[in-house]
Amino acid sequence: MSGTFGTAAARAFRAAGWDVARYHRGTDMALAARGVQWIINAMNPPDYHAWDRFIPEITEQVLAAARANGARVLVPGNVYVFGRQPGPWGAQTPHDPCSRKGRVRADMEARYRRAVAEEGARVLILRAGDFIQADAPATILNRVMLKHVAKGRITAMGRPAARRVYADLGDLTRTAVALAETGDGLPDFLDLGYPGTVFSTEELVAEAGQQLNRAMTVGKFPWWALSLTSPVWELGRELREMRYLYDIDHDIDGSDFRTLFPDTPLKPLERVVKEHLFMRGLRVG
């Protein structure tokens, strides 16, 4: 496990007393998974590179490794598969992607469902919105939105009033641990939405301003710059495709989550902001 989710998951499972083995790309996955109870498939090609080719290959490798070792598979799901449908999005929401990456992810999830129905696989999709974590510099919240917060400016990636769902990586991966420890108590296939923290850029600006006791302004992300560089910059081109998610209100239906974890608190925006400001060395009022 590597990358943003994989690193956080490894930390959470180790803290809970699990033995964690990291998979190294290019090695024999079935051999690496020998004796494991769970395979966490947090592997994605860097910068969205050739998802339509690599994601199916990774999926088949994971299923083969799970089949060879009798392991369950945990996949961090995202919201790309739902397209522009009104929320809240849940396990019963039909997949209707409006982007190429959304279609790739929808096909991936359909493959996992077939493997459960036809091949005896056991799969858990833990679905969440954008990852956030105060000490994870690669998240969009840290990398872009709060980049200039010390100067009194927060960057909106889209419509500032759009309310979007975010998932604190520490809380999300602790949920993954709790699910893994349920073991055979889980159904063979479970699509579980993590309701996380829902807020708009406007709400983020208001909360940061209150905690810092200063006026904050909203800046606009320069999507035009990605338009200029996308012919030669793959990541810029791939990010542009997901721009719509920053303009539409969306959240995740948390009813199934609450059935399983009725007493688990979700991190409020106040705490999210306080942790991120603290990591940046900013004093709150």
Coordinates of N, CA and C in Angstrom, one line a residue, residues 138-242:
A138 N -0.5 16.2 -0.4 CA -0.9 16.0 -1.8 C -2.4 16.2 -2.0
T139 N -3.2 16.4 -0.9 CA -4.6 16.6 -1.0 C -4.9 17.9 -1.7
I140 N -6.1 18.0 -2.4 CA -6.4 19.2 -3.1 C -6.6 20.4 -2.0
L141 N -7.2 20.0 -0.9 CA -7.4 21.0 0.2 C -6.1 21.7 0.6
N142 N -5.0 20.9 0.8 CA -3.7 21.4 1.2 C -3.0 22.0 0.0
R143 N -3.0 21.3 -1.1 CA -2.1 21.6 -2.3 C -2.6 22.9 -3.0
V144 N -3.9 23.1 -3.0 CA -4.5 24.2 -3.8 C -5.3 25.1 -2.9
M145 N -6.4 24.6 -2.3 CA -7.4 25.5 -1.6 C -6.8 26.3 -0.5
L146 N -5.9 25.7 0.3 CA -5.4 26.4 1.5 C -3.9 26.9 1.2
K147 N -3.5 26.8 0.0 CA -2.1 27.1 -0.3 C -1.7 28.5 0.2
H148 N -2.6 29.5 0.0 CA -2.4 30.9 0.4 C -3.2 31.4 1.6
V149 N -3.6 30.4 2.4 CA -4.4 30.8 3.6 C -3.7 31.8 4.5
A150 N -2.4 31.6 4.6 CA -1.6 32.5 5.5 C -1.6 33.9 5.0
K151 N -1.9 34.1 3.7 CA -2.0 35.5 3.1 C -3.4 36.0 3.1
G152 N -4.3 35.2 3.7 CA -5.7 35.6 3.8 C -6.6 35.2 2.6
R153 N -6.1 34.3 1.8 CA -6.9 33.9 0.6 C -7.0 32.4 0.5
I154 N -8.2 32.0 0.2 CA -8.6 30.5 0.0 C -9.0 30.4 -1.4
T155 N -8.5 29.4 -2.1 CA -8.8 29.2 -3.5 C -10.0 28.3 -3.8
A156 N -11.0 28.8 -4.5 CA -12.2 28.0 -4.9 C -11.8 27.3 -6.2
M157 N -12.0 25.9 -6.2 CA -11.8 25.2 -7.4 C -13.0 25.3 -8.4
G158 N -14.1 25.8 -7.9 CA -15.3 25.9 -8.7 C -16.2 26.9 -8.1
R159 N -17.5 26.6 -8.2 CA -18.5 27.5 -7.6 C -18.3 27.5 -6.1
P160 N -18.1 28.7 -5.5 CA -17.8 28.8 -4.1 C -18.9 28.3 -3.1
A161 N -20.1 28.4 -3.6 CA -21.2 27.9 -2.8 C -21.5 26.4 -2.9
A162 N -20.9 25.7 -3.8 CA -21.1 24.3 -4.0 C -20.7 23.5 -2.7
R163 N -21.6 22.7 -2.2 CA -21.3 21.9 -1.0 C -20.9 20.5 -1.4
R164 N -19.7 20.1 -1.0 CA -19.0 18.9 -1.5 C -18.7 18.0 -0.3
V165 N -18.6 16.7 -0.5 CA -18.3 15.8 0.5 C -16.8 15.5 0.6
Y166 N -16.2 15.5 1.8 CA -14.8 15.2 2.0 C -14.7 14.1 3.0
A167 N -13.6 13.4 3.0 CA -13.3 12.3 3.9 C -12.0 12.5 4.6
D168 N -12.0 12.6 5.9 CA -10.7 12.7 6.7 C -10.1 11.3 6.6
L169 N -8.8 11.2 6.1 CA -8.2 10.0 5.9 C -8.0 9.2 7.1
G170 N -7.7 9.8 8.2 CA -7.5 9.1 9.5 C -8.8 8.4 9.9
D171 N -9.9 9.1 9.9 CA -11.2 8.6 10.3 C -11.6 7.5 9.3
L172 N -11.4 7.8 8.0 CA -11.8 6.8 6.9 C -11.1 5.5 7.1
T173 N -9.8 5.5 7.3 CA -9.0 4.3 7.4 C -9.2 3.6 8.7
R174 N -9.6 4.3 9.7 CA -10.0 3.6 11.0 C -11.3 2.9 10.8
T175 N -12.2 3.5 9.9 CA -13.4 2.8 9.6 C -13.1 1.5 8.8
A176 N -12.1 1.6 7.9 CA -11.6 0.4 7.2 C -11.2 -0.7 8.1
V177 N -10.4 -0.3 9.1 CA -10.0 -1.3 10.1 C -11.1 -1.9 10.8
A178 N -12.1 -1.1 11.3 CA -13.3 -1.6 12.0 C -14.0 -2.6 11.1
L179 N -14.1 -2.3 9.8 CA -14.8 -3.2 8.9 C -14.0 -4.5 8.7
A180 N -12.7 -4.4 8.6 CA -11.9 -5.6 8.4 C -12.0 -6.5 9.6
E181 N -12.1 -5.9 10.8 CA -12.1 -6.7 12.0 C -13.5 -7.4 12.2
T182 N -14.5 -7.0 11.4 CA -15.8 -7.6 11.4 C -15.7 -9.0 10.7
G183 N -14.7 -9.1 9.7 CA -14.4 -10.3 9.1 C -15.6 -11.0 8.4
D184 N -15.9 -12.2 8.8 CA -17.0 -13.0 8.2 C -18.4 -12.4 8.5
G185 N -18.4 -11.4 9.3 CA -19.7 -10.8 9.6 C -20.2 -9.9 8.5
L186 N -19.3 -9.6 7.5 CA -19.7 -8.8 6.4 C -20.3 -9.6 5.3
P187 N -21.2 -9.0 4.5 CA -21.6 -9.8 3.3 C -20.5 -9.9 2.3
D188 N -20.7 -10.8 1.3 CA -19.7 -11.0 0.3 C -19.4 -9.8 -0.5
F189 N -20.4 -9.0 -0.7 CA -20.2 -7.7 -1.4 C -20.9 -6.6 -0.6
L190 N -20.1 -5.5 -0.3 CA -20.7 -4.4 0.4 C -20.2 -3.1 -0.2
D191 N -21.1 -2.3 -0.6 CA -20.8 -0.9 -1.1 C -21.3 0.1 0.0
L192 N -20.3 0.5 0.7 CA -20.6 1.3 1.9 C -20.1 2.8 1.7
G193 N -21.0 3.7 1.8 CA -20.7 5.1 1.7 C -20.3 5.7 3.0
Y194 N -19.2 6.5 2.9 CA -18.7 7.2 4.1 C -19.2 8.7 4.0
P195 N -20.1 9.1 4.9 CA -20.7 10.4 4.7 C -19.8 11.6 5.0
G196 N -18.7 11.4 5.7 CA -17.7 12.4 5.9 C -18.1 13.8 6.4
T197 N -17.5 14.8 5.8 CA -17.7 16.2 6.2 C -18.1 16.9 4.9
V198 N -19.3 17.6 5.0 CA -19.8 18.3 3.8 C -19.7 19.8 4.0
F199 N -19.0 20.5 3.1 CA -18.9 22.0 3.2 C -18.6 22.6 1.9
S200 N -18.9 23.9 1.8 CA -18.5 24.6 0.6 C -17.3 25.5 0.8
T201 N -16.7 26.0 -0.2 CA -15.6 26.9 -0.1 C -16.0 28.1 0.7
E202 N -17.2 28.6 0.5 CA -17.7 29.8 1.3 C -17.7 29.4 2.8
E203 N -18.2 28.3 3.2 CA -18.2 27.9 4.6 C -16.7 27.7 5.1
L204 N -15.9 27.2 4.3 CA -14.4 27.0 4.6 C -13.8 28.4 4.9
V205 N -14.1 29.4 4.0 CA -13.6 30.7 4.2 C -14.1 31.3 5.5
A206 N -15.4 31.2 5.8 CA -16.0 31.8 7.0 C -15.4 31.2 8.2
E207 N -15.2 29.8 8.2 CA -14.6 29.2 9.4 C -13.2 29.5 9.6
A208 N -12.4 29.6 8.5 CA -11.0 30.0 8.7 C -10.9 31.4 9.1
G209 N -11.7 32.3 8.6 CA -11.7 33.7 9.0 C -12.0 33.8 10.5
Q210 N -13.0 33.1 11.0 CA -13.4 33.2 12.4 C -12.2 32.7 13.3
Q211 N -11.6 31.5 12.9 CA -10.5 31.0 13.7 C -9.3 31.9 13.7
L212 N -9.0 32.5 12.6 CA -7.8 33.3 12.5 C -8.1 34.8 12.9
N213 N -9.4 35.0 13.1 CA -9.8 36.4 13.5 C -9.3 37.4 12.5
R214 N -9.6 37.2 11.2 CA -9.2 38.1 10.2 C -10.1 37.9 9.0
A215 N -10.2 38.9 8.1 CA -11.0 38.8 6.9 C -10.2 37.9 5.9
M216 N -11.0 37.1 5.2 CA -10.4 36.2 4.2 C -11.1 36.5 2.9
T217 N -10.4 36.3 1.8 CA -10.9 36.5 0.5 C -10.9 35.1 -0.3
V218 N -11.7 35.1 -1.4 CA -11.8 33.9 -2.2 C -11.1 34.1 -3.5
G219 N -10.2 33.3 -3.8 CA -9.5 33.3 -5.1 C -10.1 32.2 -6.0
K220 N -9.9 32.4 -7.3 CA -10.4 31.4 -8.3 C -9.3 30.6 -8.8
F221 N -9.5 29.3 -8.9 CA -8.4 28.5 -9.5 C -8.3 28.7 -11.0
P222 N -7.1 28.9 -11.5 CA -6.9 29.2 -12.9 C -7.1 28.0 -13.8
W223 N -8.3 27.6 -14.1 CA -8.5 26.5 -15.0 C -8.0 26.8 -16.4
W224 N -8.0 28.0 -16.7 CA -7.5 28.4 -18.1 C -6.1 28.0 -18.3
A225 N -5.3 28.0 -17.2 CA -3.9 27.6 -17.3 C -3.8 26.1 -17.6
L226 N -4.7 25.3 -17.1 CA -4.7 23.9 -17.4 C -5.1 23.7 -18.8
S227 N -6.0 24.6 -19.3 CA -6.3 24.5 -20.7 C -5.1 24.7 -21.7
L228 N -4.3 25.6 -21.3 CA -3.1 25.9 -22.1 C -2.1 24.8 -22.0
T229 N -1.9 24.2 -20.8 CA -0.9 23.2 -20.7 C -1.3 21.8 -20.9
S230 N -2.6 21.5 -21.0 CA -3.1 20.1 -21.1 C -2.6 19.4 -22.3
P231 N -2.3 20.0 -23.4 CA -1.8 19.2 -24.5 C -0.4 18.5 -24.2
V232 N 0.3 19.1 -23.3 CA 1.7 18.6 -23.0 C 1.8 18.1 -21.5
W233 N 0.8 18.4 -20.7 CA 0.8 18.0 -19.2 C -0.4 17.1 -19.0
E234 N -0.1 15.8 -18.8 CA -1.1 14.8 -18.6 C -2.0 15.1 -17.4
L235 N -1.4 15.4 -16.3 CA -2.2 15.6 -15.1 C -3.1 16.8 -15.2
G236 N -2.7 17.8 -15.9 CA -3.6 19.0 -16.1 C -4.7 18.6 -16.9
R237 N -4.5 17.8 -18.0 CA -5.6 17.4 -18.9 C -6.6 16.5 -18.1
E238 N -6.1 15.6 -17.2 CA -7.0 14.7 -16.5 C -7.8 15.5 -15.4
L239 N -7.2 16.5 -14.8 CA -7.9 17.3 -13.8 C -9.0 18.1 -14.4
R240 N -8.8 18.6 -15.6 CA -9.9 19.4 -16.3 C -11.1 18.6 -16.4
E241 N -11.0 17.3 -16.7 CA -12.2 16.4 -16.9 C -13.1 16.4 -15.7
M242 N -12.5 16.5 -14.5 CA -13.2 16.4 -13.3 C -13.7 17.8 -12.7

